PDB file of N, CA and C in Angstrom:
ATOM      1  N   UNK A   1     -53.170  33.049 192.782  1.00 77.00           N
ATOM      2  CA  UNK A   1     -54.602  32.946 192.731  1.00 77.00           C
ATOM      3  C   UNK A   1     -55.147  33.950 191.722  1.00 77.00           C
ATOM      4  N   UNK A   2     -56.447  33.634 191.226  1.00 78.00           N
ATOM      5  CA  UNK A   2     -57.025  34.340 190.380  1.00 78.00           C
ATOM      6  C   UNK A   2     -57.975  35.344 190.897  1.00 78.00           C
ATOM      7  N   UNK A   3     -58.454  36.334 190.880  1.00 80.00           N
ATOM      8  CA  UNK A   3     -59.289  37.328 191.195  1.00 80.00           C
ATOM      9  C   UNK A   3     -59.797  38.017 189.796  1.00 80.00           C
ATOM     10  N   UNK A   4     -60.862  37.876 189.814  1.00 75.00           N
ATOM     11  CA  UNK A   4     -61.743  38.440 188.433  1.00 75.00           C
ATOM     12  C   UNK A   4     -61.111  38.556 187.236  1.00 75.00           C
ATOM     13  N   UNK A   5     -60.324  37.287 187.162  1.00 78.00           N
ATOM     14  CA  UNK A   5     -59.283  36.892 185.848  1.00 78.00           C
ATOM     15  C   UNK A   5     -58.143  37.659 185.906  1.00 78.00           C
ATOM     16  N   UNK A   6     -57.650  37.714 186.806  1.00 82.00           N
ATOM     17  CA  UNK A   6     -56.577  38.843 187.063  1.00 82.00           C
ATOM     18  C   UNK A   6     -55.394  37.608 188.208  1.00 82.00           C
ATOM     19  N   UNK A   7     -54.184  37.437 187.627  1.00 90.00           N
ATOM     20  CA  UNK A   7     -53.522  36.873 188.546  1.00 90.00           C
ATOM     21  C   UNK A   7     -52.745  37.287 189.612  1.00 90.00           C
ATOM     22  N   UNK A   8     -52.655  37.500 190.901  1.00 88.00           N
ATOM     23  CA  UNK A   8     -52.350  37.737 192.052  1.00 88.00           C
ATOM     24  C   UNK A   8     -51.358  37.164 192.713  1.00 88.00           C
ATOM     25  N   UNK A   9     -50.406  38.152 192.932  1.00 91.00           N
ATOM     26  CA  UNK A   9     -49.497  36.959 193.331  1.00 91.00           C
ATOM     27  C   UNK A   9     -49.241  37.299 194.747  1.00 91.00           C
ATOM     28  N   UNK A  10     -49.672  38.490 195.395  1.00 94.00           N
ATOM     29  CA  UNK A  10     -50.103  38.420 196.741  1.00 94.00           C
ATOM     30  C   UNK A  10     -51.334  38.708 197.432  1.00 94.00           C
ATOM     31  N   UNK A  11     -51.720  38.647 198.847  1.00 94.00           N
ATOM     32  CA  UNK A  11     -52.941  38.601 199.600  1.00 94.00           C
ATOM     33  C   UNK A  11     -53.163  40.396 199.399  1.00 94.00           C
ATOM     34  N   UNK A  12     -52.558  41.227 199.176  1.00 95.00           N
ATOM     35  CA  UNK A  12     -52.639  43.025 199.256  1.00 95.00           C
ATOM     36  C   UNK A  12     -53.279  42.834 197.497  1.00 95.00           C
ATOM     37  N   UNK A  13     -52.734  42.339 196.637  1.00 94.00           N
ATOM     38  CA  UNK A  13     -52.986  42.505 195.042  1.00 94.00           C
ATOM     39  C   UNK A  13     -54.577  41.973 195.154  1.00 94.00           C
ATOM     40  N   UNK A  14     -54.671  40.786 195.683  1.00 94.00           N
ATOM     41  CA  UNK A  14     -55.822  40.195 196.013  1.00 94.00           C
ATOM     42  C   UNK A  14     -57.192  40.987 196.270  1.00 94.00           C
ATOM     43  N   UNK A  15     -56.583  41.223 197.506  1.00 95.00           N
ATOM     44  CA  UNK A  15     -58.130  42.287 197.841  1.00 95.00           C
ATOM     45  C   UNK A  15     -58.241  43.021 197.162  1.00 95.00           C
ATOM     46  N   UNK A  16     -57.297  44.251 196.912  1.00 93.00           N
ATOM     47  CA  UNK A  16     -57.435  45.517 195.850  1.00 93.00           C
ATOM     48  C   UNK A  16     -58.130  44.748 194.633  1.00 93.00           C
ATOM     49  N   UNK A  17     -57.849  43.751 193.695  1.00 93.00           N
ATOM     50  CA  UNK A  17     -58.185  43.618 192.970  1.00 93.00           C
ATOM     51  C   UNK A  17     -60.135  43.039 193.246  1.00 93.00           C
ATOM     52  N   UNK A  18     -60.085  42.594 194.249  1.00 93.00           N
ATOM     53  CA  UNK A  18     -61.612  41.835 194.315  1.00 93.00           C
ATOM     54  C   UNK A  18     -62.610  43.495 194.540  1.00 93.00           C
ATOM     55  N   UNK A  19     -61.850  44.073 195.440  1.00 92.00           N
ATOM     56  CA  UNK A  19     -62.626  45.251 195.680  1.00 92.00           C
ATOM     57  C   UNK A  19     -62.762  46.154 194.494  1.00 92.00           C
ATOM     58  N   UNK A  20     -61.793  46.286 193.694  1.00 90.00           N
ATOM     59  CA  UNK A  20     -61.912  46.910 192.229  1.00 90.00           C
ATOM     60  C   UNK A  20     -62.922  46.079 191.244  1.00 90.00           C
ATOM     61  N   UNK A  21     -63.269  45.041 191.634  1.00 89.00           N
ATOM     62  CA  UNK A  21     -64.826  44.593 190.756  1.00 89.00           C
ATOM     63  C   UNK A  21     -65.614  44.880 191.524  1.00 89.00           C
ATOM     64  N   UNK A  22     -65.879  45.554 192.413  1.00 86.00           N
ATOM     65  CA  UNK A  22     -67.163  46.260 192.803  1.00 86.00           C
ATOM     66  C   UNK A  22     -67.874  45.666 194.014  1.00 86.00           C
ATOM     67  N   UNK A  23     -66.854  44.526 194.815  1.00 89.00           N
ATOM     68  CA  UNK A  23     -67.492  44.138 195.529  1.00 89.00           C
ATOM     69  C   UNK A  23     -67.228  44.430 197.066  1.00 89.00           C
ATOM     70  N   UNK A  24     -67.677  44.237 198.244  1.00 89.00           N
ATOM     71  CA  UNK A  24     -67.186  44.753 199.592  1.00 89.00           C
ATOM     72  C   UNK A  24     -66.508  43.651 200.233  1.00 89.00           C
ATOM     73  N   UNK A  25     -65.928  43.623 201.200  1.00 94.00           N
ATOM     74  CA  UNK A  25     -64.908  42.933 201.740  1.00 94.00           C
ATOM     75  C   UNK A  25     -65.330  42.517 203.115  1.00 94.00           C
ATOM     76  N   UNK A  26     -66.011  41.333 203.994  1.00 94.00           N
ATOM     77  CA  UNK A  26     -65.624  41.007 205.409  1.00 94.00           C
ATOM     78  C   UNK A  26     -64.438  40.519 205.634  1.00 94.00           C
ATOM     79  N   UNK A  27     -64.466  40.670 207.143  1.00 94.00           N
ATOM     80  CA  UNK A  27     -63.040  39.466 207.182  1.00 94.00           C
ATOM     81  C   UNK A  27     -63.597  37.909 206.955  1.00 94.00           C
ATOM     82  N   UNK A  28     -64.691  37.628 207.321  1.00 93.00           N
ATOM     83  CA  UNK A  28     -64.693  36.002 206.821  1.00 93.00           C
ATOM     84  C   UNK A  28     -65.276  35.716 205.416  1.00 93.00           C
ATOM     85  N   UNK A  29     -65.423  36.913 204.487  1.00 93.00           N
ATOM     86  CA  UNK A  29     -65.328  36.854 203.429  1.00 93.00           C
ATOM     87  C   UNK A  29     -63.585  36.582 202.632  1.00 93.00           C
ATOM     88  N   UNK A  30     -63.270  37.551 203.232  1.00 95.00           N
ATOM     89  CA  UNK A  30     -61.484  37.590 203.140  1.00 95.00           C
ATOM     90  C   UNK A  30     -61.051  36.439 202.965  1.00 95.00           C
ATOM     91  N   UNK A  31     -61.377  35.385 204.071  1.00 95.00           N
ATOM     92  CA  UNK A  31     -60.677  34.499 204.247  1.00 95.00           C
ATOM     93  C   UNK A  31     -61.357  33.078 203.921  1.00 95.00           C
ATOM     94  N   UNK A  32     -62.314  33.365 203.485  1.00 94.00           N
ATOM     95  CA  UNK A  32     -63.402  32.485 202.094  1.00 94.00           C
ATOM     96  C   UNK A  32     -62.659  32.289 201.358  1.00 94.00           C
ATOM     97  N   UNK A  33     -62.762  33.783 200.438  1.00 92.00           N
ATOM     98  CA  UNK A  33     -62.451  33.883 199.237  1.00 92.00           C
ATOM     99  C   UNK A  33     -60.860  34.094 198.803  1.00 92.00           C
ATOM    100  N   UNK A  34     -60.271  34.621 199.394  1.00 93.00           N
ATOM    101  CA  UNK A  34     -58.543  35.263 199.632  1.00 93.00           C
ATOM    102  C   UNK A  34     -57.760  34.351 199.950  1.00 93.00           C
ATOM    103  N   UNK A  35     -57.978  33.767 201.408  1.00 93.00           N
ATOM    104  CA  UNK A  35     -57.173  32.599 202.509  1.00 93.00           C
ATOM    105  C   UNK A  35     -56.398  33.538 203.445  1.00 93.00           C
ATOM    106  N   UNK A  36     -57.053  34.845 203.676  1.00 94.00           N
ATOM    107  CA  UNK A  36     -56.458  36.087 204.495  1.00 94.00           C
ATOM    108  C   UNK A  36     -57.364  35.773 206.068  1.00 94.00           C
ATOM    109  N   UNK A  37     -56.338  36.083 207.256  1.00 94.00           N
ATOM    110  CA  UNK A  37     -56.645  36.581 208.257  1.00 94.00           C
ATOM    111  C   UNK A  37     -56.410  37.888 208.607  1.00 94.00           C
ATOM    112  N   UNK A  38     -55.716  38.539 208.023  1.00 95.00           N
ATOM    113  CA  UNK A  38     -55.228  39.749 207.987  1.00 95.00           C
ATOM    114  C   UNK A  38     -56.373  41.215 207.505  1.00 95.00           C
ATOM    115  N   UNK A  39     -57.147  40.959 207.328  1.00 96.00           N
ATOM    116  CA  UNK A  39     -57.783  41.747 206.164  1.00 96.00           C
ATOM    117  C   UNK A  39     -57.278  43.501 207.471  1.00 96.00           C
ATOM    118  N   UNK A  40     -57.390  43.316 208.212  1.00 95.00           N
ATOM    119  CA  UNK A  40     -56.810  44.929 208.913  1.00 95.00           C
ATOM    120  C   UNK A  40     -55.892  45.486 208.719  1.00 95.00           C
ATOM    121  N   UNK A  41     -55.210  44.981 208.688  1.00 96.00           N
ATOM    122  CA  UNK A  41     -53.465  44.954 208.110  1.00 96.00           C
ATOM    123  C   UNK A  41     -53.563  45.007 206.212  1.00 96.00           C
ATOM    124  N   UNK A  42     -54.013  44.563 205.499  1.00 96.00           N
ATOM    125  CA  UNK A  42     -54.078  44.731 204.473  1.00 96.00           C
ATOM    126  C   UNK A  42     -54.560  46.046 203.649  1.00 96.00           C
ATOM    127  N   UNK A  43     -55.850  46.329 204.310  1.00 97.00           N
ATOM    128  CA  UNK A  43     -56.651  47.400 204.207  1.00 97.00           C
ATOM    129  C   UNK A  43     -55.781  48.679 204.973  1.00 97.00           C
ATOM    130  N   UNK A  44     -54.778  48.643 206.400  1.00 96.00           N
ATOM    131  CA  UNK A  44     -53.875  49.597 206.661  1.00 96.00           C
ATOM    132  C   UNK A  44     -53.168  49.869 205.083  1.00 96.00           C
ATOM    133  N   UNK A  45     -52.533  48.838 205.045  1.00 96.00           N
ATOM    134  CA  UNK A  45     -51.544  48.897 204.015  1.00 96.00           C
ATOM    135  C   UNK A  45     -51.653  49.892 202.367  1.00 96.00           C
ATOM    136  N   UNK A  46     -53.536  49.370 202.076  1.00 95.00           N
ATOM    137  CA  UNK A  46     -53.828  49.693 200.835  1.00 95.00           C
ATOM    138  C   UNK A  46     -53.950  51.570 201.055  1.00 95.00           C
ATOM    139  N   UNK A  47     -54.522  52.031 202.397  1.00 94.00           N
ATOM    140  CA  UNK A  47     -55.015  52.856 202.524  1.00 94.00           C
ATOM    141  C   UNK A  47     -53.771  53.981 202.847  1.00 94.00           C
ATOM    142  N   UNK A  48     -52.570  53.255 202.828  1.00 94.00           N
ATOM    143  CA  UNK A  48     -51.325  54.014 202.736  1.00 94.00           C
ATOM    144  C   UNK A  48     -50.676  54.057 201.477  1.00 94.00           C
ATOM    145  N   UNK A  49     -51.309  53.198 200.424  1.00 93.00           N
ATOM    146  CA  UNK A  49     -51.032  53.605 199.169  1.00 93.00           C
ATOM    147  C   UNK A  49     -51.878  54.670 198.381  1.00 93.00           C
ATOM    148  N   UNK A  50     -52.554  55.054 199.179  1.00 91.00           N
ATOM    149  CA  UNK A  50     -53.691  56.214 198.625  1.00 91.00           C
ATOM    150  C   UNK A  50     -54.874  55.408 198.259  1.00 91.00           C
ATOM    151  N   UNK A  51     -55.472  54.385 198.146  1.00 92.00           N
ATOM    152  CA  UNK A  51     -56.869  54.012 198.186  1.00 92.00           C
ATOM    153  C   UNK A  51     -57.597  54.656 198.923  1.00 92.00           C
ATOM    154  N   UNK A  52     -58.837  54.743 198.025  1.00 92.00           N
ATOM    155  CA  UNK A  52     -59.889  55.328 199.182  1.00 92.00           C
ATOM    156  C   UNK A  52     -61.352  53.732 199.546  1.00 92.00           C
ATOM    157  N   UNK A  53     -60.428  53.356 200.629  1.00 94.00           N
ATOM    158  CA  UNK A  53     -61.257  52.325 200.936  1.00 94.00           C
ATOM    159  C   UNK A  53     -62.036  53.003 202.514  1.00 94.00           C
ATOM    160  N   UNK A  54     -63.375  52.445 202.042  1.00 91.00           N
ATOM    161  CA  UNK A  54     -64.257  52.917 203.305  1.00 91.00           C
ATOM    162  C   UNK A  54     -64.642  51.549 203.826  1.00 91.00           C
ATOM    163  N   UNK A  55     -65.792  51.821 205.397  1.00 92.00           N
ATOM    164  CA  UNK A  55     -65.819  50.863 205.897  1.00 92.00           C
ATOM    165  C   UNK A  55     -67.228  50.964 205.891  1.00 92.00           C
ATOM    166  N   UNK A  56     -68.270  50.019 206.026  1.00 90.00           N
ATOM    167  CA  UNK A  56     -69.464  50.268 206.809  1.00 90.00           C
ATOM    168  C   UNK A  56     -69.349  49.340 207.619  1.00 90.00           C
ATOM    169  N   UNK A  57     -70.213  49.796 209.338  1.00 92.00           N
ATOM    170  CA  UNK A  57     -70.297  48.989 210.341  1.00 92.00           C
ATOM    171  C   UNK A  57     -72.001  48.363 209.973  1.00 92.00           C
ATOM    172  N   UNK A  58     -71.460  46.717 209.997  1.00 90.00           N
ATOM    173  CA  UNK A  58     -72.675  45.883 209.609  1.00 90.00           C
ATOM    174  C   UNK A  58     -73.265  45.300 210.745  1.00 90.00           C
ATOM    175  N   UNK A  59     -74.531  44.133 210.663  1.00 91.00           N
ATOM    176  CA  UNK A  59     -75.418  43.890 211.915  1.00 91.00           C
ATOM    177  C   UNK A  59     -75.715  42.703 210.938  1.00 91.00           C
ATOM    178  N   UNK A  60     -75.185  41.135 211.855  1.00 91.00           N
ATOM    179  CA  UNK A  60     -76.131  39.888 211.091  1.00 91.00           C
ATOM    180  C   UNK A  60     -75.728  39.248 212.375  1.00 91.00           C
ATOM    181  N   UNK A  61     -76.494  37.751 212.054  1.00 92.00           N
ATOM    182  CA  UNK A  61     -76.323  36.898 213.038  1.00 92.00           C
ATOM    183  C   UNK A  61     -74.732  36.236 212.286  1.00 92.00           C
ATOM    184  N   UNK A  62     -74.734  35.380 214.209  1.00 90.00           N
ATOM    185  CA  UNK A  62     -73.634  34.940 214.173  1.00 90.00           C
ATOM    186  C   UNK A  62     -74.041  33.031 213.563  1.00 90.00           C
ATOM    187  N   UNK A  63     -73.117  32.000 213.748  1.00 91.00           N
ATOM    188  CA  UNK A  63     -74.105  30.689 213.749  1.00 91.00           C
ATOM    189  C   UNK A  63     -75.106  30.083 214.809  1.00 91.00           C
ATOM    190  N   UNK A  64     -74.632  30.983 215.499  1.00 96.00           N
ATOM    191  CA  UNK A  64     -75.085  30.658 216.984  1.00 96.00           C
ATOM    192  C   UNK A  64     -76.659  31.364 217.043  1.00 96.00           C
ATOM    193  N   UNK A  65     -76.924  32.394 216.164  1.00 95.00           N
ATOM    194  CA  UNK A  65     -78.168  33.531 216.037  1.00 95.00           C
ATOM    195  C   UNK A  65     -78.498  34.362 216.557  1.00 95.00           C
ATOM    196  N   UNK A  66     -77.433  34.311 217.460  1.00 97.00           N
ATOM    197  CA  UNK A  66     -76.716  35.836 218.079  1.00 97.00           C
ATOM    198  C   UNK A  66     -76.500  37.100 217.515  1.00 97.00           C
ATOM    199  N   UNK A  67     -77.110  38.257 217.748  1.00 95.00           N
ATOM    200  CA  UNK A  67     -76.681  39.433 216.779  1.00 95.00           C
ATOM    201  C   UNK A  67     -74.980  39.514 217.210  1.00 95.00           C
ATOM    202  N   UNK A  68     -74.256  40.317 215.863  1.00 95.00           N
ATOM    203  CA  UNK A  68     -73.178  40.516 216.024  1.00 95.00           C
ATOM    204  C   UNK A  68     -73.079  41.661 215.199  1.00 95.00           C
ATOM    205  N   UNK A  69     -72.019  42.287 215.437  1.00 94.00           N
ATOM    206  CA  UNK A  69     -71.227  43.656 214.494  1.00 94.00           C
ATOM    207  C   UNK A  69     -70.271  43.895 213.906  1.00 94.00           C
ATOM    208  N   UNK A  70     -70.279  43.623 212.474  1.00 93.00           N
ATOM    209  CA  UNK A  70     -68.505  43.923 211.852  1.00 93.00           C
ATOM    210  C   UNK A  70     -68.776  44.449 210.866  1.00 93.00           C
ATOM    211  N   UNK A  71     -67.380  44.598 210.336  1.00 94.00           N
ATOM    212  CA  UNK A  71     -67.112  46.139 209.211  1.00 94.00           C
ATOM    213  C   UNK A  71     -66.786  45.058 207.815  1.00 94.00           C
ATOM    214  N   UNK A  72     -67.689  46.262 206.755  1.00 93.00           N
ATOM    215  CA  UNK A  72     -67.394  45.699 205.500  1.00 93.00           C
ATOM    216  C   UNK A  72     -66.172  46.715 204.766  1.00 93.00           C
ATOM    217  N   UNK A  73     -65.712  46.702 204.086  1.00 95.00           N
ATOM    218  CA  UNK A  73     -64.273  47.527 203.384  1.00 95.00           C
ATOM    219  C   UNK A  73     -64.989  47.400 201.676  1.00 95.00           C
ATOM    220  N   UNK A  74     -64.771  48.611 201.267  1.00 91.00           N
ATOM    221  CA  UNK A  74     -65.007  48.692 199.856  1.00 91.00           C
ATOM    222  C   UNK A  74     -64.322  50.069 199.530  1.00 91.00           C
ATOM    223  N   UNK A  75     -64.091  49.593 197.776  1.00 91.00           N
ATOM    224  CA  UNK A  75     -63.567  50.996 197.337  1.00 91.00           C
ATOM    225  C   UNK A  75     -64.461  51.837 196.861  1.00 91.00           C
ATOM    226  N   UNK A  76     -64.615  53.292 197.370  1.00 81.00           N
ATOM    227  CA  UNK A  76     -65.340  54.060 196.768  1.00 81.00           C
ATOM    228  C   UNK A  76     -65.221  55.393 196.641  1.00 81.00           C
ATOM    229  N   UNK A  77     -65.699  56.227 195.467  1.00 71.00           N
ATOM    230  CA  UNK A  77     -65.441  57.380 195.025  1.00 71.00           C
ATOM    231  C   UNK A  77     -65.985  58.540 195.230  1.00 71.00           C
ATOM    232  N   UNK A  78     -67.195  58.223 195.681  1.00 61.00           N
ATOM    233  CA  UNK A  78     -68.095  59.428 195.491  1.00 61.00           C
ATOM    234  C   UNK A  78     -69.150  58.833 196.666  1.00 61.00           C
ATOM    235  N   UNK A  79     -70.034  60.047 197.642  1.00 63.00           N
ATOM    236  CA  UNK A  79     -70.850  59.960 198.170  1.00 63.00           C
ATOM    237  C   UNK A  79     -72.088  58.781 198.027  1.00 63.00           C
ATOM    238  N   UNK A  80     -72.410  58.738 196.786  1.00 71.00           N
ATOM    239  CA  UNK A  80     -73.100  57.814 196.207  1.00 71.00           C
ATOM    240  C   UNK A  80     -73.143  56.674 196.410  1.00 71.00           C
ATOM    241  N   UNK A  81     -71.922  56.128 196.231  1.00 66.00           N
ATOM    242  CA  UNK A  81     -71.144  54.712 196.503  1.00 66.00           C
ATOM    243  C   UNK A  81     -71.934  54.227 197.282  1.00 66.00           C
ATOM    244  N   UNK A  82     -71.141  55.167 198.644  1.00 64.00           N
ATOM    245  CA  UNK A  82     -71.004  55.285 200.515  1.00 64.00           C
ATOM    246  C   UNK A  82     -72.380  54.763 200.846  1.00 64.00           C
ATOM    247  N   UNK A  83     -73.525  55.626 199.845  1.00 69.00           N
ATOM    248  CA  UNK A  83     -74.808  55.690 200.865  1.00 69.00           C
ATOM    249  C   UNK A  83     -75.171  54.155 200.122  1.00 69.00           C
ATOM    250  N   UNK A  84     -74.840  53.989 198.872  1.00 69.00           N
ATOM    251  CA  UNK A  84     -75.369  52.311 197.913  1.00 69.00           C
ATOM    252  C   UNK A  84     -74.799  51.201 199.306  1.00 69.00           C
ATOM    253  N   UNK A  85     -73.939  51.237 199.238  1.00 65.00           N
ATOM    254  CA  UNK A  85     -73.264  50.232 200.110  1.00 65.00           C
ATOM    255  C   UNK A  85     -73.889  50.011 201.213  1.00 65.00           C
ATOM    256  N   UNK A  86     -73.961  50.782 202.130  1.00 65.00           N
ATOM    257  CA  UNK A  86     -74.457  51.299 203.741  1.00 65.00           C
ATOM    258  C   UNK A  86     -75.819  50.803 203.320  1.00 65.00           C
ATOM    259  N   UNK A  87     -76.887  51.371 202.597  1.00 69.00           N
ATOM    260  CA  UNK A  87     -78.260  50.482 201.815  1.00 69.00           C
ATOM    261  C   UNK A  87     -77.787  49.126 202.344  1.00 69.00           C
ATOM    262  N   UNK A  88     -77.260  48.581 201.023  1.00 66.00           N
ATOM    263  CA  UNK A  88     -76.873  47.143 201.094  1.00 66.00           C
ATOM    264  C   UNK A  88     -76.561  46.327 202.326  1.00 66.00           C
ATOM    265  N   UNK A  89     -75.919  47.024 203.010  1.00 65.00           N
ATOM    266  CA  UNK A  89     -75.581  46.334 204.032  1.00 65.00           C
ATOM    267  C   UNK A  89     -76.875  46.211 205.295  1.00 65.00           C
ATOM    268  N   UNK A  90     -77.564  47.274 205.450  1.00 59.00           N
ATOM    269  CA  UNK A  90     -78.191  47.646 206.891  1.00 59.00           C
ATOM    270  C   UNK A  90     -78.976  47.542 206.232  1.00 59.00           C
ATOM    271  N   UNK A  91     -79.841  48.085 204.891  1.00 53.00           N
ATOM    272  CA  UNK A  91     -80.941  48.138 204.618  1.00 53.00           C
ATOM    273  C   UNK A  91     -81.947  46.945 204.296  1.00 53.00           C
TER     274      UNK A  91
END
């Protein structure tokens, strides 16, 4: 599979690479865009290669319009990032 013109030849190359264009990660994004159920296990994995992947805990409805709560995964460097993201998400 392709990821931001970049060819992938596994689901770990995958994410790292989608998250290295700047974008954040759900799991049913994951498995949109990837074909991953795994994204916990993946993100273990990356974060034992020394990535610094963070999480923010998010708030949307479900289909049902139910509030619900899950975590987004992104790579980031600096404080800055952390608080852009966390914005994005909650704000």
């Amino acid at each position: 599979m392709k990821i931001n013109g970049v060819k992938c030849k596994t689901q770990l190359e995958a994410v790292l690479q989608y998250m290295k264009g700047g974008h954040h990660l759900s799991q049913e994004q994951a498995y949109d865009k990837i074909g991953t159920q795994r994204l916990g296990d993946i993100i273990f994995r990356l974060r034992g290669l020394g990535y610094n992947i963070q999480n923010i805990n998010c708030k949307g409805s479900n289909r049902f319009g139910n509030t619900v709560s899950f975590v987004k995964y992104f790579l980031a460097n600096t404080k800055e990032e952390i608080d852009t993201i966390a914005l994005r998400c909650n704000g």
